[in-house]
Amino acid sequence: MTIAGEIGTLARAALVVEAGTPCESLESTFRARSDLMAVIVADGDRLGLIMRGRFDQAMSGPMGYGRLLWRQRPVSAIADWSPVRLPGATTVVAASHLLRTRPAERRYDDLVVDLDGGRVGTVSAAHLFDALATQFADRAVRDDLTGLANRAHFLDVLTAACTDAGADGDRVAVAFLDIDGMKRINDSHGHQAGDAVLTLVGRQLCDAMRPGEIAARLGGDEFAVLARVRRGAPAEEAALELGRRCLLAISARDGRHDPDLHPYASVGVAVSGNRSDPQTLVSEADMAMYRAKQAGGNQVELAVGVEAGLAGDVDLVDRTVAQAVEQGELRLHYQPIVRVNDRSVASVEALVRWQHPTMGLLPPGRFLPGARRAGHLPALDRWVLRRACADLVAMDEELGEQSPKWVNVNLSAPTLAGPFDETVVRTLADTGLPASRLRLELPEDADLQTLADAGPRLERLISLGVWLTLDDMGAGSTNLRYLSTLSIHGIKIDRAFVSGMLHNPRDHAVVKLLTDLAHGLGLRVTAEGVESAAQLSELARLGVVHAQGYHLAHPMPLNALTTLLAGETKARPHTARTAR
Ligand code: C2E
Ligand code: MG
Ligand code: MG
């Protein structure tokens, strides 16, 4: 609750009269001061309250004898000696609640408020309820923590701005910000420190705004800013300038704050096109923000459609992965996983691509983050699984013995949180692929809880003959403990270690450690991202049995894979399924 929500700020200085003051003297005071609606009566420390309306009533009635009755009597006889009396720091919400629980005839009396320095004041019920209404109206549009506009209000204002700007030929620029390292701050310094960082960011953004611009907190550590770009002005430049200004505001240091708690941000910017709706504009800026984050954070990226500089190009990204699934725009490429000793193809990994109608073939890095945020990953994974199983069955028919023995399919963390075992069982039954030919790759970004919760479903699949592999080992949070709690069959060493292993002793040590560990546990090891013969031979020396990487084969469409496998078979009948 902010200071503005305290009743002390609503109080008016009160007129205090002594308890012994005769009523007729108070009557002349009221007559002289028409603005005075209540007075406080003091009897030592005790405070009473006289409301003007009730006083007037006493003095005039009953039957006109009131004055006669009360004139000489002290005001103490007419005062209410148990008014609602509260400290100035009481919130408007709490004070209103107290008033509302009073008996009906006293419900609209003033509150007596103790202010700083021993002063007392009063707050009228009308004023208090007004403040309460304003506060609730404000809350509906404001974010509690930062005081910035909230998501709903931001979208409202953005909708109005887009309509208005469209009519004038202006455009609207949106900057989408996500704080870098917020999870680390929360984890290592606690949520209070995290909240303080978000509040600071809110203030910094607010200070950086120009007239007409609006900053909002969309939720969590996401912020957005909108600005209008005048007709004829270079819109992309203006959007980038807006993004850079936000970035600068957030990364400004003033020495007062703990440097460890000082945030940076990833910023994506987008500008409205001819037919763009506000939601699209925000998701474009969001996607651009993801690219900024993937590129290391603390930078600004312009939305893809805008970059191309085409009129109305924002429509290009106005599609979701769910629509891509429905429209049949997803494709699978397959990358061979090869035995290091003879280079024969043991398995193929299914890697998804999006054949976008206007943007061409998009790699997963371009659309998986957005799909994850939109909650579309389970649908995507289901599609990939079905396609991959069906493709392997089709390859069997075409290649017979030379078909790959297994297909590796990636599962995302959101999929693991659902009933994926049912999906797998049904897909295997529908496509006719035996369970023993499917290998599921578990993502390194799944947290331990997700993996633990998925345990029984994974065990069910294992019992049916499906193999499990931990993907990108060493890269993320995949916990070694998990290796011993579930009957995993293999691990894939992340390509970051493979690519560094020849010149960085630490990377080399990690590759060796993971290989030894896996062998100790009886697991299959696959090294990912092998890009050179030197890497391959070092991996062979360390005892790595399987490898995958551009040096061996790039991911390729199904027909290219089939051709490769068929061709290699003819050329080298004894080392079937060779990639190179
Ligand atoms: P991943 O599962 O670790 O897949 C391996 C990635 O490394 C692929 O990137 C592959 O093209 C790339 N790669 C293979 N060899 C080399 C190499 O020698 N050098 C380099 N630099 N890269 C190499 P891709 O296809 O872009 O996929 C990226 C990630 O997206 C995948 O990493 C996986 O996490 C995710 N992904 C891809 N397809 C799917 C899918 O169907 N479902 C789910 N849930 N995730 C997927
Ligand atoms: Mg994988
Ligand atoms: Mg991997």
mmCIF file of C-alpha atoms in Angstrom, residues 11-19 21-23 25-43 46-52 55 75 79 110-113 115 119-123:
data_model
loop_
_atom_site.group_PDB
_atom_site.id
_atom_site.type_symbol
_atom_site.label_atom_id
_atom_site.label_comp_id
_atom_site.label_asym_id
_atom_site.label_seq_id
_atom_site.Cartn_x
_atom_site.Cartn_y
_atom_site.Cartn_z
ATOM 1 C CA ALA A 11 -7.446 14.193 7.121
ATOM 2 C CA ARG A 12 -8.394 17.829 7.609
ATOM 3 C CA ALA A 13 -7.161 19.685 10.681
ATOM 4 C CA ALA A 14 -9.971 19.471 13.227
ATOM 5 C CA LEU A 15 -11.401 22.153 15.434
ATOM 6 C CA VAL A 16 -10.990 20.976 19.018
ATOM 7 C CA VAL A 17 -13.230 22.390 21.758
ATOM 8 C CA GLU A 18 -13.015 21.802 25.481
ATOM 9 C CA ALA A 19 -15.531 19.426 27.035
ATOM 10 C CA THR A 21 -17.757 24.573 26.384
ATOM 11 C CA PRO A 22 -21.482 25.467 26.453
ATOM 12 C CA CYS A 23 -23.523 24.286 23.486
ATOM 13 C CA SER A 25 -21.026 28.815 22.027
ATOM 14 C CA LEU A 26 -20.490 25.851 19.683
ATOM 15 C CA GLU A 27 -23.733 26.831 17.943
ATOM 16 C CA SER A 28 -22.306 30.249 17.093
ATOM 17 C CA THR A 29 -19.065 28.663 15.904
ATOM 18 C CA PHE A 30 -21.014 26.401 13.520
ATOM 19 C CA ARG A 31 -23.057 29.362 12.333
ATOM 20 C CA ALA A 32 -19.890 31.356 11.605
ATOM 21 C CA ARG A 33 -18.195 28.479 9.762
ATOM 22 C CA SER A 34 -20.452 26.864 7.241
ATOM 23 C CA ASP A 35 -17.623 24.515 6.102
ATOM 24 C CA LEU A 36 -17.344 22.958 9.540
ATOM 25 C CA MET A 37 -19.093 19.599 9.556
ATOM 26 C CA ALA A 38 -17.691 18.179 12.781
ATOM 27 C CA VAL A 39 -15.739 19.217 15.860
ATOM 28 C CA ILE A 40 -13.673 17.246 18.270
ATOM 29 C CA VAL A 41 -14.358 17.542 21.981
ATOM 30 C CA ALA A 42 -11.365 17.144 24.293
ATOM 31 C CA ASP A 43 -11.621 15.921 27.846
ATOM 32 C CA ARG A 46 -10.315 11.437 25.797
ATOM 33 C CA LEU A 47 -11.652 12.682 22.467
ATOM 34 C CA GLY A 48 -15.312 12.879 21.520
ATOM 35 C CA LEU A 49 -16.928 13.846 18.247
ATOM 36 C CA ILE A 50 -19.854 16.116 17.461
ATOM 37 C CA MET A 51 -21.285 15.913 13.954
ATOM 38 C CA ARG A 52 -22.888 19.141 12.797
ATOM 39 C CA PHE A 55 -25.881 18.874 16.867
ATOM 40 C CA VAL A 75 -20.835 20.035 24.672
ATOM 41 C CA ALA A 79 -20.671 14.390 22.058
ATOM 42 C CA ASP A 110 -16.344 11.387 10.525
ATOM 43 C CA LEU A 111 -13.280 9.443 11.579
ATOM 44 C CA VAL A 112 -10.995 10.921 14.203
ATOM 45 C CA VAL A 113 -7.385 10.598 13.040
ATOM 46 C CA LEU A 115 -1.656 12.762 13.114
ATOM 47 C CA ARG A 119 -2.316 16.768 16.173
ATOM 48 C CA VAL A 120 -5.754 15.356 15.458
ATOM 49 C CA GLY A 121 -7.816 15.591 12.316
ATOM 50 C CA THR A 122 -11.037 14.266 10.890
ATOM 51 C CA VAL A 123 -11.890 12.442 7.690
#
